[in-house]
Amino acid sequence: MSELQILVAVAVVLVALTLGAAIVLAVRLVRARGALRKAGVPLTRKWVFWAALGYLVLPVDLLPDPVYLDDIGVLLMALRSLNSAEEKLP
């Protein structure tokens, strides 16, 4: 294998791993929103949920789309925001 093939293979694996992490976080975000909705908590931060999912889906990013680190960061912030609302439940 040439060095270029190894570099491409490593890049493909890294992109696949970051995309997988972004998908897992998006699923967790959707589940957290569903749990809050079932608990009857009014979602005052609805825009956080929709903004995070929109940022993941839209092609306009801070970093090019093969690098999902910015998407993961946005999803983590949204998940943290929703989880903090969930912790305030009685």
Tab-separated table of N, CA and C in Angstrom:
chain	number	residue	atom	x	y	z
A	1	MET	N	0.836	-1.188	0.000
A	1	MET	CA	0.000	0.000	0.000
A	1	MET	C	0.878	1.248	0.000
A	2	SER	N	0.469	2.194	-0.772
A	2	SER	CA	1.227	3.441	-0.801
A	2	SER	C	0.810	4.331	0.363
A	3	GLU	N	1.605	5.334	0.608
A	3	GLU	CA	1.313	6.264	1.714
A	3	GLU	C	0.001	7.000	1.477
A	4	LEU	N	-0.287	7.307	0.238
A	4	LEU	CA	-1.528	8.005	-0.083
A	4	LEU	C	-2.743	7.138	0.225
A	5	GLN	N	-2.672	5.870	-0.086
A	5	GLN	CA	-3.785	4.963	0.200
A	5	GLN	C	-3.998	4.823	1.709
A	6	ILE	N	-2.915	4.756	2.452
A	6	ILE	CA	-3.026	4.674	3.905
A	6	ILE	C	-3.638	5.945	4.460
A	7	LEU	N	-3.207	7.082	3.969
A	7	LEU	CA	-3.747	8.366	4.419
A	7	LEU	C	-5.231	8.483	4.110
A	8	VAL	N	-5.634	8.060	2.921
A	8	VAL	CA	-7.051	8.100	2.545
A	8	VAL	C	-7.864	7.159	3.416
A	9	ALA	N	-7.328	5.972	3.686
A	9	ALA	CA	-8.046	5.007	4.533
A	9	ALA	C	-8.229	5.548	5.947
A	10	VAL	N	-7.196	6.168	6.489
A	10	VAL	CA	-7.292	6.753	7.834
A	10	VAL	C	-8.304	7.893	7.841
A	11	ALA	N	-8.293	8.722	6.810
A	11	ALA	CA	-9.246	9.838	6.723
A	11	ALA	C	-10.682	9.320	6.653
A	12	VAL	N	-10.904	8.276	5.880
A	12	VAL	CA	-12.254	7.700	5.753
A	12	VAL	C	-12.722	7.151	7.095
A	13	VAL	N	-11.840	6.483	7.812
A	13	VAL	CA	-12.205	5.943	9.126
A	13	VAL	C	-12.532	7.067	10.096
A	14	LEU	N	-11.734	8.121	10.098
A	14	LEU	CA	-11.995	9.253	10.999
A	14	LEU	C	-13.318	9.940	10.681
A	15	VAL	N	-13.606	10.118	9.401
A	15	VAL	CA	-14.874	10.734	9.004
A	15	VAL	C	-16.041	9.841	9.431
A	16	ALA	N	-15.903	8.539	9.244
A	16	ALA	CA	-16.969	7.616	9.638
A	16	ALA	C	-17.192	7.647	11.148
A	17	LEU	N	-16.116	7.704	11.923
A	17	LEU	CA	-16.254	7.754	13.383
A	17	LEU	C	-16.922	9.047	13.854
A	18	THR	N	-16.518	10.179	13.291
A	18	THR	CA	-17.137	11.439	13.718
A	18	THR	C	-18.587	11.523	13.262
A	19	LEU	N	-18.894	11.013	12.085
A	19	LEU	CA	-20.287	10.989	11.632
A	19	LEU	C	-21.122	10.092	12.543
A	20	GLY	N	-20.569	8.941	12.916
A	20	GLY	CA	-21.269	8.054	13.846
A	20	GLY	C	-21.536	8.727	15.179
A	21	ALA	N	-20.554	9.452	15.687
A	21	ALA	CA	-20.737	10.165	16.952
A	21	ALA	C	-21.808	11.235	16.827
A	22	ALA	N	-21.844	11.944	15.711
A	22	ALA	CA	-22.864	12.975	15.505
A	22	ALA	C	-24.253	12.354	15.443
A	23	ILE	N	-24.374	11.212	14.795
A	23	ILE	CA	-25.677	10.547	14.705
A	23	ILE	C	-26.128	10.065	16.076
A	24	VAL	N	-25.211	9.485	16.848
A	24	VAL	CA	-25.555	9.028	18.198
A	24	VAL	C	-26.020	10.193	19.060
A	25	LEU	N	-25.325	11.310	18.979
A	25	LEU	CA	-25.729	12.477	19.766
A	25	LEU	C	-27.076	13.036	19.311
A	26	ALA	N	-27.331	13.009	18.011
A	26	ALA	CA	-28.629	13.483	17.521
A	26	ALA	C	-29.757	12.598	18.044
A	27	VAL	N	-29.540	11.304	18.066
A	27	VAL	CA	-30.552	10.377	18.598
A	27	VAL	C	-30.770	10.639	20.087
A	28	ARG	N	-29.695	10.843	20.834
A	28	ARG	CA	-29.830	11.135	22.266
A	28	ARG	C	-30.576	12.444	22.494
A	29	LEU	N	-30.340	13.427	21.622
A	29	LEU	CA	-31.032	14.711	21.737
A	29	LEU	C	-32.527	14.528	21.510
A	30	VAL	N	-32.893	13.752	20.505
A	30	VAL	CA	-34.313	13.492	20.217
A	30	VAL	C	-34.955	12.743	21.377
A	31	ARG	N	-34.251	11.768	21.936
A	31	ARG	CA	-34.792	11.013	23.070
A	31	ARG	C	-34.955	11.888	24.312
A	32	ALA	N	-34.005	12.768	24.553
A	32	ALA	CA	-34.105	13.667	25.713
A	32	ALA	C	-35.306	14.593	25.559
A	33	ARG	N	-35.526	15.078	24.350
A	33	ARG	CA	-36.688	15.941	24.115
A	33	ARG	C	-37.979	15.165	24.320
A	34	GLY	N	-38.001	13.917	23.868
A	34	GLY	CA	-39.182	13.079	24.051
A	34	GLY	C	-39.450	12.800	25.522
A	35	ALA	N	-38.404	12.555	26.289
A	35	ALA	CA	-38.576	12.307	27.727
A	35	ALA	C	-39.102	13.540	28.436
A	36	LEU	N	-38.625	14.701	28.045
A	36	LEU	CA	-39.128	15.938	28.647
A	36	LEU	C	-40.589	16.163	28.285
A	37	ARG	N	-40.930	15.868	27.053
A	37	ARG	CA	-42.315	16.055	26.609
A	37	ARG	C	-43.253	15.099	27.356
A	38	LYS	N	-42.836	13.834	27.533
A	38	LYS	CA	-43.653	12.862	28.257
A	38	LYS	C	-43.821	13.240	29.720
A	39	ALA	N	-42.801	13.864	30.294
A	39	ALA	CA	-42.866	14.262	31.698
A	39	ALA	C	-43.722	15.509	31.892
A	40	GLY	N	-44.144	16.118	30.806
A	40	GLY	CA	-44.995	17.296	30.911
A	40	GLY	C	-44.234	18.581	31.135
A	41	VAL	N	-42.945	18.566	30.906
A	41	VAL	CA	-42.136	19.765	31.088
A	41	VAL	C	-42.331	20.664	29.875
A	42	PRO	N	-42.709	21.907	30.103
A	42	PRO	CA	-42.813	22.817	28.965
A	42	PRO	C	-41.413	23.129	28.440
A	43	LEU	N	-41.223	22.920	27.178
A	43	LEU	CA	-39.908	23.146	26.590
A	43	LEU	C	-39.744	24.624	26.242
A	44	THR	N	-39.152	25.351	27.162
A	44	THR	CA	-38.905	26.767	26.899
A	44	THR	C	-37.722	26.934	25.961
A	45	ARG	N	-36.956	25.882	25.793
A	45	ARG	CA	-35.782	25.935	24.922
A	45	ARG	C	-36.007	25.121	23.655
A	46	LYS	N	-37.163	25.222	23.064
A	46	LYS	CA	-37.440	24.472	21.837
A	46	LYS	C	-36.471	24.853	20.728
A	47	TRP	N	-36.112	26.105	20.689
A	47	TRP	CA	-35.224	26.574	19.631
A	47	TRP	C	-33.860	25.899	19.702
A	48	VAL	N	-33.410	25.508	20.903
A	48	VAL	CA	-32.117	24.843	21.041
A	48	VAL	C	-32.152	23.505	20.313
A	49	PHE	N	-33.227	22.773	20.498
A	49	PHE	CA	-33.382	21.473	19.848
A	49	PHE	C	-33.372	21.622	18.333
A	50	TRP	N	-34.215	22.505	17.831
A	50	TRP	CA	-34.333	22.656	16.384
A	50	TRP	C	-33.077	23.271	15.778
A	51	ALA	N	-32.442	24.179	16.486
A	51	ALA	CA	-31.204	24.785	15.974
A	51	ALA	C	-30.090	23.746	15.876
A	52	ALA	N	-29.984	22.882	16.873
A	52	ALA	CA	-28.942	21.852	16.852
A	52	ALA	C	-29.166	20.864	15.713
A	53	LEU	N	-30.398	20.417	15.531
A	53	LEU	CA	-30.674	19.491	14.428
A	53	LEU	C	-30.491	20.182	13.073
A	54	GLY	N	-30.889	21.437	12.988
A	54	GLY	CA	-30.699	22.182	11.749
A	54	GLY	C	-29.228	22.357	11.409
A	55	TYR	N	-28.429	22.634	12.424
A	55	TYR	CA	-26.994	22.797	12.200
A	55	TYR	C	-26.371	21.494	11.724
A	56	LEU	N	-26.861	20.376	12.235
A	56	LEU	CA	-26.338	19.082	11.810
A	56	LEU	C	-26.691	18.796	10.357
A	57	VAL	N	-27.891	19.155	9.947
A	57	VAL	CA	-28.380	18.811	8.616
A	57	VAL	C	-27.922	19.802	7.548
A	58	LEU	N	-27.887	21.088	7.877
A	58	LEU	CA	-27.556	22.093	6.867
A	58	LEU	C	-26.091	21.992	6.441
A	59	PRO	N	-25.823	22.252	5.189
A	59	PRO	CA	-24.447	22.132	4.702
A	59	PRO	C	-23.544	23.303	5.101
A	60	VAL	N	-24.094	24.384	5.619
A	60	VAL	CA	-23.289	25.536	6.013
A	60	VAL	C	-22.797	25.306	7.440
A	61	ASP	N	-21.487	25.152	7.602
A	61	ASP	CA	-20.889	24.870	8.890
A	61	ASP	C	-19.668	25.745	9.115
A	62	LEU	N	-19.186	25.730	10.358
A	62	LEU	CA	-17.933	26.399	10.655
A	62	LEU	C	-16.761	25.629	10.053
A	63	LEU	N	-16.863	24.316	10.069
A	63	LEU	CA	-15.854	23.437	9.471
A	63	LEU	C	-16.505	22.688	8.313
A	64	PRO	N	-15.737	22.285	7.327
A	64	PRO	CA	-16.325	21.523	6.218
A	64	PRO	C	-17.019	20.259	6.719
A	65	ASP	N	-18.022	19.797	5.994
A	65	ASP	CA	-18.843	18.688	6.463
A	65	ASP	C	-18.124	17.365	6.718
A	66	PRO	N	-17.058	17.025	6.032
A	66	PRO	CA	-16.400	15.771	6.440
A	66	PRO	C	-15.844	15.822	7.868
A	67	VAL	N	-15.682	17.014	8.420
A	67	VAL	CA	-15.207	17.156	9.797
A	67	VAL	C	-16.427	17.523	10.645
A	68	TYR	N	-16.938	16.563	11.397
A	68	TYR	CA	-18.179	16.768	12.143
A	68	TYR	C	-17.939	17.234	13.583
A	69	LEU	N	-16.749	17.729	13.876
A	69	LEU	CA	-16.450	18.129	15.251
A	69	LEU	C	-17.306	19.316	15.693
A	70	ASP	N	-17.550	20.266	14.827
A	70	ASP	CA	-18.390	21.400	15.198
A	70	ASP	C	-19.840	20.957	15.386
A	71	ASP	N	-20.302	20.038	14.553
A	71	ASP	CA	-21.663	19.509	14.703
A	71	ASP	C	-21.811	18.771	16.041
A	72	ILE	N	-20.793	17.997	16.374
A	72	ILE	CA	-20.821	17.264	17.640
A	72	ILE	C	-20.852	18.241	18.808
A	73	GLY	N	-20.085	19.315	18.719
A	73	GLY	CA	-20.088	20.324	19.782
A	73	GLY	C	-21.445	20.978	19.957
A	74	VAL	N	-22.090	21.315	18.858
A	74	VAL	CA	-23.417	21.933	18.928
A	74	VAL	C	-24.428	20.951	19.517
A	75	LEU	N	-24.365	19.692	19.100
A	75	LEU	CA	-25.285	18.687	19.637
A	75	LEU	C	-25.045	18.458	21.126
A	76	LEU	N	-23.797	18.452	21.550
A	76	LEU	CA	-23.501	18.287	22.972
A	76	LEU	C	-24.041	19.451	23.798
A	77	MET	N	-23.902	20.665	23.282
A	77	MET	CA	-24.441	21.825	24.012
A	77	MET	C	-25.959	21.751	24.112
A	78	ALA	N	-26.617	21.346	23.043
A	78	ALA	CA	-28.078	21.231	23.065
A	78	ALA	C	-28.515	20.127	24.015
A	79	LEU	N	-27.821	19.004	23.984
A	79	LEU	CA	-28.153	17.895	24.882
A	79	LEU	C	-27.954	18.307	26.329
A	80	ARG	N	-26.892	19.024	26.594
A	80	ARG	CA	-26.641	19.512	27.956
A	80	ARG	C	-27.741	20.479	28.393
A	81	SER	N	-28.172	21.325	27.484
A	81	SER	CA	-29.232	22.281	27.794
A	81	SER	C	-30.537	21.555	28.129
A	82	LEU	N	-30.887	20.549	27.333
A	82	LEU	CA	-32.109	19.795	27.584
A	82	LEU	C	-31.985	18.967	28.850
A	83	ASN	N	-30.801	18.394	29.111
A	83	ASN	CA	-30.613	17.605	30.320
A	83	ASN	C	-30.680	18.483	31.573
A	84	SER	N	-30.222	19.710	31.487
A	84	SER	CA	-30.319	20.601	32.645
A	84	SER	C	-31.780	20.931	32.926
A	85	ALA	N	-32.585	21.026	31.889
A	85	ALA	CA	-34.023	21.236	32.092
A	85	ALA	C	-34.657	20.002	32.704
A	86	GLU	N	-34.165	18.832	32.325
A	86	GLU	CA	-34.707	17.581	32.844
A	86	GLU	C	-34.338	17.409	34.339
A	87	GLU	N	-33.157	17.871	34.728
A	87	GLU	CA	-32.722	17.754	36.118
A	87	GLU	C	-33.556	18.642	37.044
A	88	LYS	N	-34.172	19.676	36.506
A	88	LYS	CA	-34.977	20.590	37.300
A	88	LYS	C	-36.387	20.065	37.549
A	89	LEU	N	-36.656	18.838	37.043
A	89	LEU	CA	-37.976	18.246	37.266
A	89	LEU	C	-38.175	17.985	38.756
A	90	PRO	N	-39.429	18.105	39.234
A	90	PRO	CA	-39.688	17.837	40.655
A	90	PRO	C	-39.555	16.367	40.993
